[in-house]
Amino acid sequence: MACMIFISKCKYYLSKEYSAGGSYDQDGNQKKIGNWVELDQQFDKQLTYIGEYNLQGMKIGRWDSMYDTYKQIGGGSYDKDGNQKKIGMWVELDEKFKSNQFTYSGEYNMQCMKIGRWDSLFENKKLQILFKYKKYSGGGSYDKDGNQKKIGMWVELDEKFKSNQFTYSGEYNMQGMKIGRWDSFYDGYKQIGGGSYGSSDGYGNQKKIGKWIELDEGFNWSKQVAYSGQYNMQGMKIGNWVNINIK
């Protein structure tokens, strides 16, 4: 990458197809000001971000995320007071976007806290699982008090979703703790594992209890192995655990 500085403007050239940059302040503080097109730190993701900096070098207003230079795949708004707080509706990219192409869509309140419904999307399509003839979309709800606690029913994606196609479906209590039955799904609809979390006085302690079927960490289309066994009420494995070939 070459950086060419002309007075207050910096442009980045990677090839004839890609260019980005913007202006710095004239006082030598190296503050970005005005409109910018920025490259992701890992440009092999082919992501750029387009938006505006105020005179204090803070992001304000609308910022968009672009993939492969022209396809808008995300973005949202920052507050106009220069606090760089995300507000309103956003579509955010997963930190590992290059390998998994996840995005998450939902709302921030004025204190930059996630609230209400957030959906999970894979390759720009809303994820759904089919369970007992009902479709459930990926994602769930955060509390409306701005504590960013997950509440109610959620469908969550595994960190290695692109390779293993796992989703997990279950419930959070009002304290943001997993409670009751959680199920594991493969390829959107095939239930292949799961079990129950214990609770005490209405507060989930996130201890696994009773019978569980757990998926091998290396589970994928060619290695579909799981383990079946029991947890005691203290969340400790007991007795015999058996290997299961899911295929």
PDB file of N, CA and C in Angstrom, residues 121-208:
ATOM      1  N   LEU A 121     -27.982 -12.493   9.894  1.00  0.00           N
ATOM      2  CA  LEU A 121     -28.071 -12.774   8.472  1.00  0.00           C
ATOM      3  C   LEU A 121     -26.779 -13.423   7.993  1.00  0.00           C
ATOM      4  N   PHE A 122     -26.912 -14.357   7.070  1.00  0.00           N
ATOM      5  CA  PHE A 122     -25.759 -15.029   6.470  1.00  0.00           C
ATOM      6  C   PHE A 122     -25.805 -14.797   4.967  1.00  0.00           C
ATOM      7  N   GLU A 123     -24.726 -14.200   4.450  1.00  0.00           N
ATOM      8  CA  GLU A 123     -24.663 -13.828   3.041  1.00  0.00           C
ATOM      9  C   GLU A 123     -25.899 -13.023   2.650  1.00  0.00           C
ATOM     10  N   ASN A 124     -26.255 -12.085   3.543  1.00  0.00           N
ATOM     11  CA  ASN A 124     -27.340 -11.126   3.333  1.00  0.00           C
ATOM     12  C   ASN A 124     -28.726 -11.755   3.365  1.00  0.00           C
ATOM     13  N   LYS A 125     -28.844 -12.989   3.832  1.00  0.00           N
ATOM     14  CA  LYS A 125     -30.141 -13.642   3.923  1.00  0.00           C
ATOM     15  C   LYS A 125     -30.434 -13.947   5.381  1.00  0.00           C
ATOM     16  N   LYS A 126     -31.682 -13.689   5.789  1.00  0.00           N
ATOM     17  CA  LYS A 126     -32.062 -13.945   7.169  1.00  0.00           C
ATOM     18  C   LYS A 126     -32.026 -15.442   7.431  1.00  0.00           C
ATOM     19  N   LEU A 127     -31.335 -15.813   8.512  1.00  0.00           N
ATOM     20  CA  LEU A 127     -31.230 -17.223   8.867  1.00  0.00           C
ATOM     21  C   LEU A 127     -32.527 -17.707   9.490  1.00  0.00           C
ATOM     22  N   GLN A 128     -32.911 -18.911   9.139  1.00  0.00           N
ATOM     23  CA  GLN A 128     -34.103 -19.495   9.724  1.00  0.00           C
ATOM     24  C   GLN A 128     -33.833 -20.956  10.047  1.00  0.00           C
ATOM     25  N   ILE A 129     -34.442 -21.431  11.118  1.00  0.00           N
ATOM     26  CA  ILE A 129     -34.398 -22.859  11.405  1.00  0.00           C
ATOM     27  C   ILE A 129     -35.828 -23.372  11.440  1.00  0.00           C
ATOM     28  N   LEU A 130     -35.989 -24.631  11.087  1.00  0.00           N
ATOM     29  CA  LEU A 130     -37.301 -25.260  11.072  1.00  0.00           C
ATOM     30  C   LEU A 130     -37.358 -26.236  12.237  1.00  0.00           C
ATOM     31  N   PHE A 131     -38.241 -25.973  13.166  1.00  0.00           N
ATOM     32  CA  PHE A 131     -38.345 -26.810  14.357  1.00  0.00           C
ATOM     33  C   PHE A 131     -39.816 -27.086  14.621  1.00  0.00           C
ATOM     34  N   LYS A 132     -40.173 -28.376  14.591  1.00  0.00           N
ATOM     35  CA  LYS A 132     -41.560 -28.771  14.792  1.00  0.00           C
ATOM     36  C   LYS A 132     -42.490 -27.998  13.860  1.00  0.00           C
ATOM     37  N   TYR A 133     -42.065 -27.913  12.592  1.00  0.00           N
ATOM     38  CA  TYR A 133     -42.857 -27.310  11.512  1.00  0.00           C
ATOM     39  C   TYR A 133     -43.041 -25.805  11.666  1.00  0.00           C
ATOM     40  N   LYS A 134     -42.241 -25.182  12.493  1.00  0.00           N
ATOM     41  CA  LYS A 134     -42.280 -23.727  12.626  1.00  0.00           C
ATOM     42  C   LYS A 134     -40.922 -23.164  12.262  1.00  0.00           C
ATOM     43  N   LYS A 135     -40.915 -22.036  11.567  1.00  0.00           N
ATOM     44  CA  LYS A 135     -39.660 -21.393  11.193  1.00  0.00           C
ATOM     45  C   LYS A 135     -39.286 -20.347  12.229  1.00  0.00           C
ATOM     46  N   TYR A 136     -38.016 -20.318  12.601  1.00  0.00           N
ATOM     47  CA  TYR A 136     -37.503 -19.321  13.529  1.00  0.00           C
ATOM     48  C   TYR A 136     -36.337 -18.594  12.874  1.00  0.00           C
ATOM     49  N   SER A 137     -36.380 -17.282  12.902  1.00  0.00           N
ATOM     50  CA  SER A 137     -35.295 -16.497  12.311  1.00  0.00           C
ATOM     51  C   SER A 137     -34.139 -16.380  13.289  1.00  0.00           C
ATOM     52  N   GLY A 138     -32.918 -16.292  12.745  1.00  0.00           N
ATOM     53  CA  GLY A 138     -31.753 -16.114  13.588  1.00  0.00           C
ATOM     54  C   GLY A 138     -31.791 -14.778  14.300  1.00  0.00           C
ATOM     55  N   GLY A 139     -31.398 -14.788  15.576  1.00  0.00           N
ATOM     56  CA  GLY A 139     -31.379 -13.554  16.358  1.00  0.00           C
ATOM     57  C   GLY A 139     -32.309 -13.637  17.549  1.00  0.00           C
ATOM     58  N   GLY A 140     -32.624 -12.482  18.111  1.00  0.00           N
ATOM     59  CA  GLY A 140     -33.497 -12.402  19.270  1.00  0.00           C
ATOM     60  C   GLY A 140     -33.569 -10.978  19.768  1.00  0.00           C
ATOM     61  N   SER A 141     -34.025 -10.798  21.009  1.00  0.00           N
ATOM     62  CA  SER A 141     -34.272  -9.457  21.538  1.00  0.00           C
ATOM     63  C   SER A 141     -33.360  -9.128  22.716  1.00  0.00           C
ATOM     64  N   TYR A 142     -32.992  -7.834  22.780  1.00  0.00           N
ATOM     65  CA  TYR A 142     -32.301  -7.277  23.942  1.00  0.00           C
ATOM     66  C   TYR A 142     -33.314  -6.529  24.807  1.00  0.00           C
ATOM     67  N   ASP A 143     -32.999  -6.385  26.093  1.00  0.00           N
ATOM     68  CA  ASP A 143     -33.885  -5.637  26.979  1.00  0.00           C
ATOM     69  C   ASP A 143     -33.975  -4.187  26.528  1.00  0.00           C
ATOM     70  N   LYS A 144     -35.064  -3.539  26.844  1.00  0.00           N
ATOM     71  CA  LYS A 144     -35.306  -2.165  26.394  1.00  0.00           C
ATOM     72  C   LYS A 144     -34.736  -1.117  27.347  1.00  0.00           C
ATOM     73  N   ASP A 145     -34.075  -1.562  28.429  1.00  0.00           N
ATOM     74  CA  ASP A 145     -33.497  -0.624  29.388  1.00  0.00           C
ATOM     75  C   ASP A 145     -32.075  -0.227  29.034  1.00  0.00           C
ATOM     76  N   GLY A 146     -31.575  -0.757  27.920  1.00  0.00           N
ATOM     77  CA  GLY A 146     -30.232  -0.374  27.487  1.00  0.00           C
ATOM     78  C   GLY A 146     -29.113  -1.095  28.199  1.00  0.00           C
ATOM     79  N   ASN A 147     -29.421  -2.235  28.834  1.00  0.00           N
ATOM     80  CA  ASN A 147     -28.378  -3.009  29.510  1.00  0.00           C
ATOM     81  C   ASN A 147     -27.736  -4.044  28.594  1.00  0.00           C
ATOM     82  N   GLN A 148     -28.229  -4.112  27.354  1.00  0.00           N
ATOM     83  CA  GLN A 148     -27.738  -5.067  26.356  1.00  0.00           C
ATOM     84  C   GLN A 148     -27.822  -6.508  26.851  1.00  0.00           C
ATOM     85  N   LYS A 149     -28.855  -6.815  27.632  1.00  0.00           N
ATOM     86  CA  LYS A 149     -29.088  -8.184  28.073  1.00  0.00           C
ATOM     87  C   LYS A 149     -30.000  -8.887  27.076  1.00  0.00           C
ATOM     88  N   LYS A 150     -29.585 -10.072  26.657  1.00  0.00           N
ATOM     89  CA  LYS A 150     -30.453 -10.885  25.816  1.00  0.00           C
ATOM     90  C   LYS A 150     -31.612 -11.401  26.659  1.00  0.00           C
ATOM     91  N   ILE A 151     -32.820 -11.327  26.104  1.00  0.00           N
ATOM     92  CA  ILE A 151     -34.002 -11.808  26.818  1.00  0.00           C
ATOM     93  C   ILE A 151     -34.881 -12.615  25.871  1.00  0.00           C
ATOM     94  N   GLY A 152     -35.662 -13.528  26.441  1.00  0.00           N
ATOM     95  CA  GLY A 152     -36.609 -14.292  25.639  1.00  0.00           C
ATOM     96  C   GLY A 152     -35.931 -15.291  24.717  1.00  0.00           C
ATOM     97  N   MET A 153     -36.649 -15.683  23.665  1.00  0.00           N
ATOM     98  CA  MET A 153     -36.170 -16.711  22.743  1.00  0.00           C
ATOM     99  C   MET A 153     -35.108 -16.162  21.794  1.00  0.00           C
ATOM    100  N   TRP A 154     -34.047 -16.942  21.598  1.00  0.00           N
ATOM    101  CA  TRP A 154     -32.964 -16.580  20.682  1.00  0.00           C
ATOM    102  C   TRP A 154     -32.600 -17.775  19.803  1.00  0.00           C
ATOM    103  N   VAL A 155     -32.184 -17.461  18.578  1.00  0.00           N
ATOM    104  CA  VAL A 155     -31.510 -18.422  17.708  1.00  0.00           C
ATOM    105  C   VAL A 155     -30.123 -17.865  17.454  1.00  0.00           C
ATOM    106  N   GLU A 156     -29.102 -18.550  17.938  1.00  0.00           N
ATOM    107  CA  GLU A 156     -27.737 -18.039  17.883  1.00  0.00           C
ATOM    108  C   GLU A 156     -26.889 -18.869  16.920  1.00  0.00           C
ATOM    109  N   LEU A 157     -25.922 -18.198  16.307  1.00  0.00           N
ATOM    110  CA  LEU A 157     -25.047 -18.850  15.345  1.00  0.00           C
ATOM    111  C   LEU A 157     -23.759 -19.303  16.018  1.00  0.00           C
ATOM    112  N   ASP A 158     -23.268 -20.441  15.624  1.00  0.00           N
ATOM    113  CA  ASP A 158     -21.962 -20.877  16.088  1.00  0.00           C
ATOM    114  C   ASP A 158     -20.875 -20.006  15.463  1.00  0.00           C
ATOM    115  N   GLU A 159     -19.774 -19.814  16.191  1.00  0.00           N
ATOM    116  CA  GLU A 159     -18.673 -18.994  15.685  1.00  0.00           C
ATOM    117  C   GLU A 159     -18.108 -19.541  14.379  1.00  0.00           C
ATOM    118  N   LYS A 160     -18.229 -20.850  14.177  1.00  0.00           N
ATOM    119  CA  LYS A 160     -17.722 -21.479  12.951  1.00  0.00           C
ATOM    120  C   LYS A 160     -18.869 -21.860  12.019  1.00  0.00           C
ATOM    121  N   PHE A 161     -19.887 -21.022  11.975  1.00  0.00           N
ATOM    122  CA  PHE A 161     -21.106 -21.369  11.245  1.00  0.00           C
ATOM    123  C   PHE A 161     -20.853 -21.730   9.790  1.00  0.00           C
ATOM    124  N   LYS A 162     -19.946 -21.019   9.139  1.00  0.00           N
ATOM    125  CA  LYS A 162     -19.741 -21.285   7.714  1.00  0.00           C
ATOM    126  C   LYS A 162     -19.274 -22.712   7.471  1.00  0.00           C
ATOM    127  N   SER A 163     -18.467 -23.262   8.389  1.00  0.00           N
ATOM    128  CA  SER A 163     -17.949 -24.616   8.191  1.00  0.00           C
ATOM    129  C   SER A 163     -18.832 -25.684   8.825  1.00  0.00           C
ATOM    130  N   ASN A 164     -19.536 -25.334   9.942  1.00  0.00           N
ATOM    131  CA  ASN A 164     -20.295 -26.393  10.612  1.00  0.00           C
ATOM    132  C   ASN A 164     -21.814 -26.224  10.556  1.00  0.00           C
ATOM    133  N   GLN A 165     -22.306 -25.045  10.140  1.00  0.00           N
ATOM    134  CA  GLN A 165     -23.751 -24.812   9.961  1.00  0.00           C
ATOM    135  C   GLN A 165     -24.556 -25.063  11.240  1.00  0.00           C
ATOM    136  N   PHE A 166     -23.969 -24.715  12.419  1.00  0.00           N
ATOM    137  CA  PHE A 166     -24.672 -24.893  13.687  1.00  0.00           C
ATOM    138  C   PHE A 166     -25.474 -23.653  14.054  1.00  0.00           C
ATOM    139  N   THR A 167     -26.662 -23.882  14.614  1.00  0.00           N
ATOM    140  CA  THR A 167     -27.387 -22.829  15.319  1.00  0.00           C
ATOM    141  C   THR A 167     -27.859 -23.405  16.655  1.00  0.00           C
ATOM    142  N   TYR A 168     -28.071 -22.521  17.621  1.00  0.00           N
ATOM    143  CA  TYR A 168     -28.516 -22.919  18.949  1.00  0.00           C
ATOM    144  C   TYR A 168     -29.776 -22.128  19.291  1.00  0.00           C
ATOM    145  N   SER A 169     -30.801 -22.826  19.744  1.00  0.00           N
ATOM    146  CA  SER A 169     -32.094 -22.195  20.000  1.00  0.00           C
ATOM    147  C   SER A 169     -32.519 -22.432  21.439  1.00  0.00           C
ATOM    148  N   GLY A 170     -32.884 -21.339  22.128  1.00  0.00           N
ATOM    149  CA  GLY A 170     -33.333 -21.455  23.504  1.00  0.00           C
ATOM    150  C   GLY A 170     -33.717 -20.110  24.082  1.00  0.00           C
ATOM    151  N   GLU A 171     -33.851 -20.062  25.399  1.00  0.00           N
ATOM    152  CA  GLU A 171     -34.414 -18.885  26.067  1.00  0.00           C
ATOM    153  C   GLU A 171     -33.439 -18.275  27.070  1.00  0.00           C
ATOM    154  N   TYR A 172     -33.462 -16.936  27.125  1.00  0.00           N
ATOM    155  CA  TYR A 172     -32.775 -16.171  28.164  1.00  0.00           C
ATOM    156  C   TYR A 172     -33.814 -15.600  29.123  1.00  0.00           C
ATOM    157  N   ASN A 173     -33.476 -15.559  30.426  1.00  0.00           N
ATOM    158  CA  ASN A 173     -34.386 -14.901  31.361  1.00  0.00           C
ATOM    159  C   ASN A 173     -34.143 -13.395  31.368  1.00  0.00           C
ATOM    160  N   MET A 174     -34.814 -12.672  32.232  1.00  0.00           N
ATOM    161  CA  MET A 174     -34.718 -11.208  32.250  1.00  0.00           C
ATOM    162  C   MET A 174     -33.377 -10.715  32.770  1.00  0.00           C
ATOM    163  N   GLN A 175     -32.571 -11.620  33.311  1.00  0.00           N
ATOM    164  CA  GLN A 175     -31.219 -11.272  33.749  1.00  0.00           C
ATOM    165  C   GLN A 175     -30.172 -11.621  32.684  1.00  0.00           C
ATOM    166  N   GLY A 176     -30.646 -12.040  31.511  1.00  0.00           N
ATOM    167  CA  GLY A 176     -29.725 -12.349  30.423  1.00  0.00           C
ATOM    168  C   GLY A 176     -29.007 -13.676  30.587  1.00  0.00           C
ATOM    169  N   MET A 177     -29.617 -14.612  31.336  1.00  0.00           N
ATOM    170  CA  MET A 177     -29.022 -15.920  31.578  1.00  0.00           C
ATOM    171  C   MET A 177     -29.809 -17.000  30.846  1.00  0.00           C
ATOM    172  N   LYS A 178     -29.092 -17.977  30.300  1.00  0.00           N
ATOM    173  CA  LYS A 178     -29.754 -19.095  29.635  1.00  0.00           C
ATOM    174  C   LYS A 178     -30.530 -19.927  30.654  1.00  0.00           C
ATOM    175  N   ILE A 179     -31.762 -20.295  30.275  1.00  0.00           N
ATOM    176  CA  ILE A 179     -32.585 -21.124  31.148  1.00  0.00           C
ATOM    177  C   ILE A 179     -33.294 -22.182  30.315  1.00  0.00           C
ATOM    178  N   GLY A 180     -33.717 -23.258  30.972  1.00  0.00           N
ATOM    179  CA  GLY A 180     -34.535 -24.261  30.308  1.00  0.00           C
ATOM    180  C   GLY A 180     -33.828 -24.959  29.162  1.00  0.00           C
ATOM    181  N   ARG A 181     -34.622 -25.406  28.212  1.00  0.00           N
ATOM    182  CA  ARG A 181     -34.140 -26.234  27.110  1.00  0.00           C
ATOM    183  C   ARG A 181     -33.443 -25.406  26.035  1.00  0.00           C
ATOM    184  N   TRP A 182     -32.249 -25.858  25.624  1.00  0.00           N
ATOM    185  CA  TRP A 182     -31.538 -25.306  24.470  1.00  0.00           C
ATOM    186  C   TRP A 182     -31.237 -26.447  23.506  1.00  0.00           C
ATOM    187  N   ASP A 183     -31.542 -26.224  22.224  1.00  0.00           N
ATOM    188  CA  ASP A 183     -31.340 -27.243  21.202  1.00  0.00           C
ATOM    189  C   ASP A 183     -30.290 -26.809  20.195  1.00  0.00           C
ATOM    190  N   SER A 184     -29.578 -27.789  19.651  1.00  0.00           N
ATOM    191  CA  SER A 184     -28.567 -27.555  18.616  1.00  0.00           C
ATOM    192  C   SER A 184     -29.109 -28.056  17.283  1.00  0.00           C
ATOM    193  N   PHE A 185     -28.923 -27.231  16.243  1.00  0.00           N
ATOM    194  CA  PHE A 185     -29.413 -27.586  14.913  1.00  0.00           C
ATOM    195  C   PHE A 185     -28.258 -27.581  13.920  1.00  0.00           C
ATOM    196  N   TYR A 186     -28.394 -28.446  12.932  1.00  0.00           N
ATOM    197  CA  TYR A 186     -27.411 -28.539  11.853  1.00  0.00           C
ATOM    198  C   TYR A 186     -28.105 -28.284  10.527  1.00  0.00           C
ATOM    199  N   ASP A 187     -27.493 -27.429   9.719  1.00  0.00           N
ATOM    200  CA  ASP A 187     -28.012 -27.144   8.384  1.00  0.00           C
ATOM    201  C   ASP A 187     -29.417 -26.564   8.432  1.00  0.00           C
ATOM    202  N   GLY A 188     -29.727 -25.801   9.495  1.00  0.00           N
ATOM    203  CA  GLY A 188     -30.958 -25.032   9.530  1.00  0.00           C
ATOM    204  C   GLY A 188     -32.178 -25.727  10.080  1.00  0.00           C
ATOM    205  N   TYR A 189     -32.220 -27.069  10.025  1.00  0.00           N
ATOM    206  CA  TYR A 189     -33.468 -27.723  10.412  1.00  0.00           C
ATOM    207  C   TYR A 189     -33.276 -29.030  11.182  1.00  0.00           C
ATOM    208  N   LYS A 190     -32.105 -29.641  11.098  1.00  0.00           N
ATOM    209  CA  LYS A 190     -31.892 -30.959  11.687  1.00  0.00           C
ATOM    210  C   LYS A 190     -31.439 -30.823  13.132  1.00  0.00           C
ATOM    211  N   GLN A 191     -32.319 -31.205  14.076  1.00  0.00           N
ATOM    212  CA  GLN A 191     -31.953 -31.128  15.487  1.00  0.00           C
ATOM    213  C   GLN A 191     -31.002 -32.273  15.817  1.00  0.00           C
ATOM    214  N   ILE A 192     -29.816 -31.924  16.317  1.00  0.00           N
ATOM    215  CA  ILE A 192     -28.798 -32.948  16.543  1.00  0.00           C
ATOM    216  C   ILE A 192     -28.257 -32.962  17.965  1.00  0.00           C
ATOM    217  N   GLY A 193     -28.689 -32.056  18.812  1.00  0.00           N
ATOM    218  CA  GLY A 193     -28.152 -32.034  20.162  1.00  0.00           C
ATOM    219  C   GLY A 193     -28.908 -31.067  21.042  1.00  0.00           C
ATOM    220  N   GLY A 194     -28.424 -30.949  22.282  1.00  0.00           N
ATOM    221  CA  GLY A 194     -29.023 -30.009  23.210  1.00  0.00           C
ATOM    222  C   GLY A 194     -29.239 -30.610  24.578  1.00  0.00           C
ATOM    223  N   GLY A 195     -29.864 -29.800  25.437  1.00  0.00           N
ATOM    224  CA  GLY A 195     -30.148 -30.200  26.799  1.00  0.00           C
ATOM    225  C   GLY A 195     -30.695 -29.020  27.570  1.00  0.00           C
ATOM    226  N   SER A 196     -30.699 -29.119  28.899  1.00  0.00           N
ATOM    227  CA  SER A 196     -31.326 -28.092  29.733  1.00  0.00           C
ATOM    228  C   SER A 196     -30.325 -27.406  30.651  1.00  0.00           C
ATOM    229  N   TYR A 197     -30.611 -26.117  30.904  1.00  0.00           N
ATOM    230  CA  TYR A 197     -29.878 -25.344  31.902  1.00  0.00           C
ATOM    231  C   TYR A 197     -30.715 -25.264  33.164  1.00  0.00           C
ATOM    232  N   GLY A 198     -30.052 -25.296  34.312  1.00  0.00           N
ATOM    233  CA  GLY A 198     -30.743 -25.198  35.579  1.00  0.00           C
ATOM    234  C   GLY A 198     -31.029 -23.761  35.947  1.00  0.00           C
ATOM    235  N   SER A 199     -31.939 -23.572  36.895  1.00  0.00           N
ATOM    236  CA  SER A 199     -32.246 -22.233  37.386  1.00  0.00           C
ATOM    237  C   SER A 199     -32.518 -22.311  38.877  1.00  0.00           C
ATOM    238  N   SER A 200     -32.352 -21.177  39.541  1.00  0.00           N
ATOM    239  CA  SER A 200     -32.573 -21.105  40.978  1.00  0.00           C
ATOM    240  C   SER A 200     -33.299 -19.812  41.299  1.00  0.00           C
ATOM    241  N   ASP A 201     -34.458 -19.921  41.948  1.00  0.00           N
ATOM    242  CA  ASP A 201     -35.243 -18.745  42.323  1.00  0.00           C
ATOM    243  C   ASP A 201     -35.545 -17.859  41.118  1.00  0.00           C
ATOM    244  N   GLY A 202     -35.735 -18.464  39.968  1.00  0.00           N
ATOM    245  CA  GLY A 202     -36.067 -17.692  38.778  1.00  0.00           C
ATOM    246  C   GLY A 202     -34.878 -17.081  38.075  1.00  0.00           C
ATOM    247  N   TYR A 203     -33.680 -17.267  38.605  1.00  0.00           N
ATOM    248  CA  TYR A 203     -32.475 -16.716  37.984  1.00  0.00           C
ATOM    249  C   TYR A 203     -31.652 -17.855  37.380  1.00  0.00           C
ATOM    250  N   GLY A 204     -31.380 -17.769  36.085  1.00  0.00           N
ATOM    251  CA  GLY A 204     -30.607 -18.825  35.445  1.00  0.00           C
ATOM    252  C   GLY A 204     -29.161 -18.793  35.895  1.00  0.00           C
ATOM    253  N   ASN A 205     -28.637 -19.921  36.338  1.00  0.00           N
ATOM    254  CA  ASN A 205     -27.227 -19.969  36.720  1.00  0.00           C
ATOM    255  C   ASN A 205     -26.361 -20.554  35.617  1.00  0.00           C
ATOM    256  N   GLN A 206     -26.974 -20.865  34.463  1.00  0.00           N
ATOM    257  CA  GLN A 206     -26.280 -21.355  33.277  1.00  0.00           C
ATOM    258  C   GLN A 206     -25.496 -22.633  33.532  1.00  0.00           C
ATOM    259  N   LYS A 207     -25.916 -23.426  34.499  1.00  0.00           N
ATOM    260  CA  LYS A 207     -25.325 -24.742  34.708  1.00  0.00           C
ATOM    261  C   LYS A 207     -26.124 -25.768  33.923  1.00  0.00           C
ATOM    262  N   LYS A 208     -25.408 -26.576  33.152  1.00  0.00           N
ATOM    263  CA  LYS A 208     -26.071 -27.655  32.440  1.00  0.00           C
ATOM    264  C   LYS A 208     -26.498 -28.722  33.442  1.00  0.00           C
TER     265      LYS A 208
END
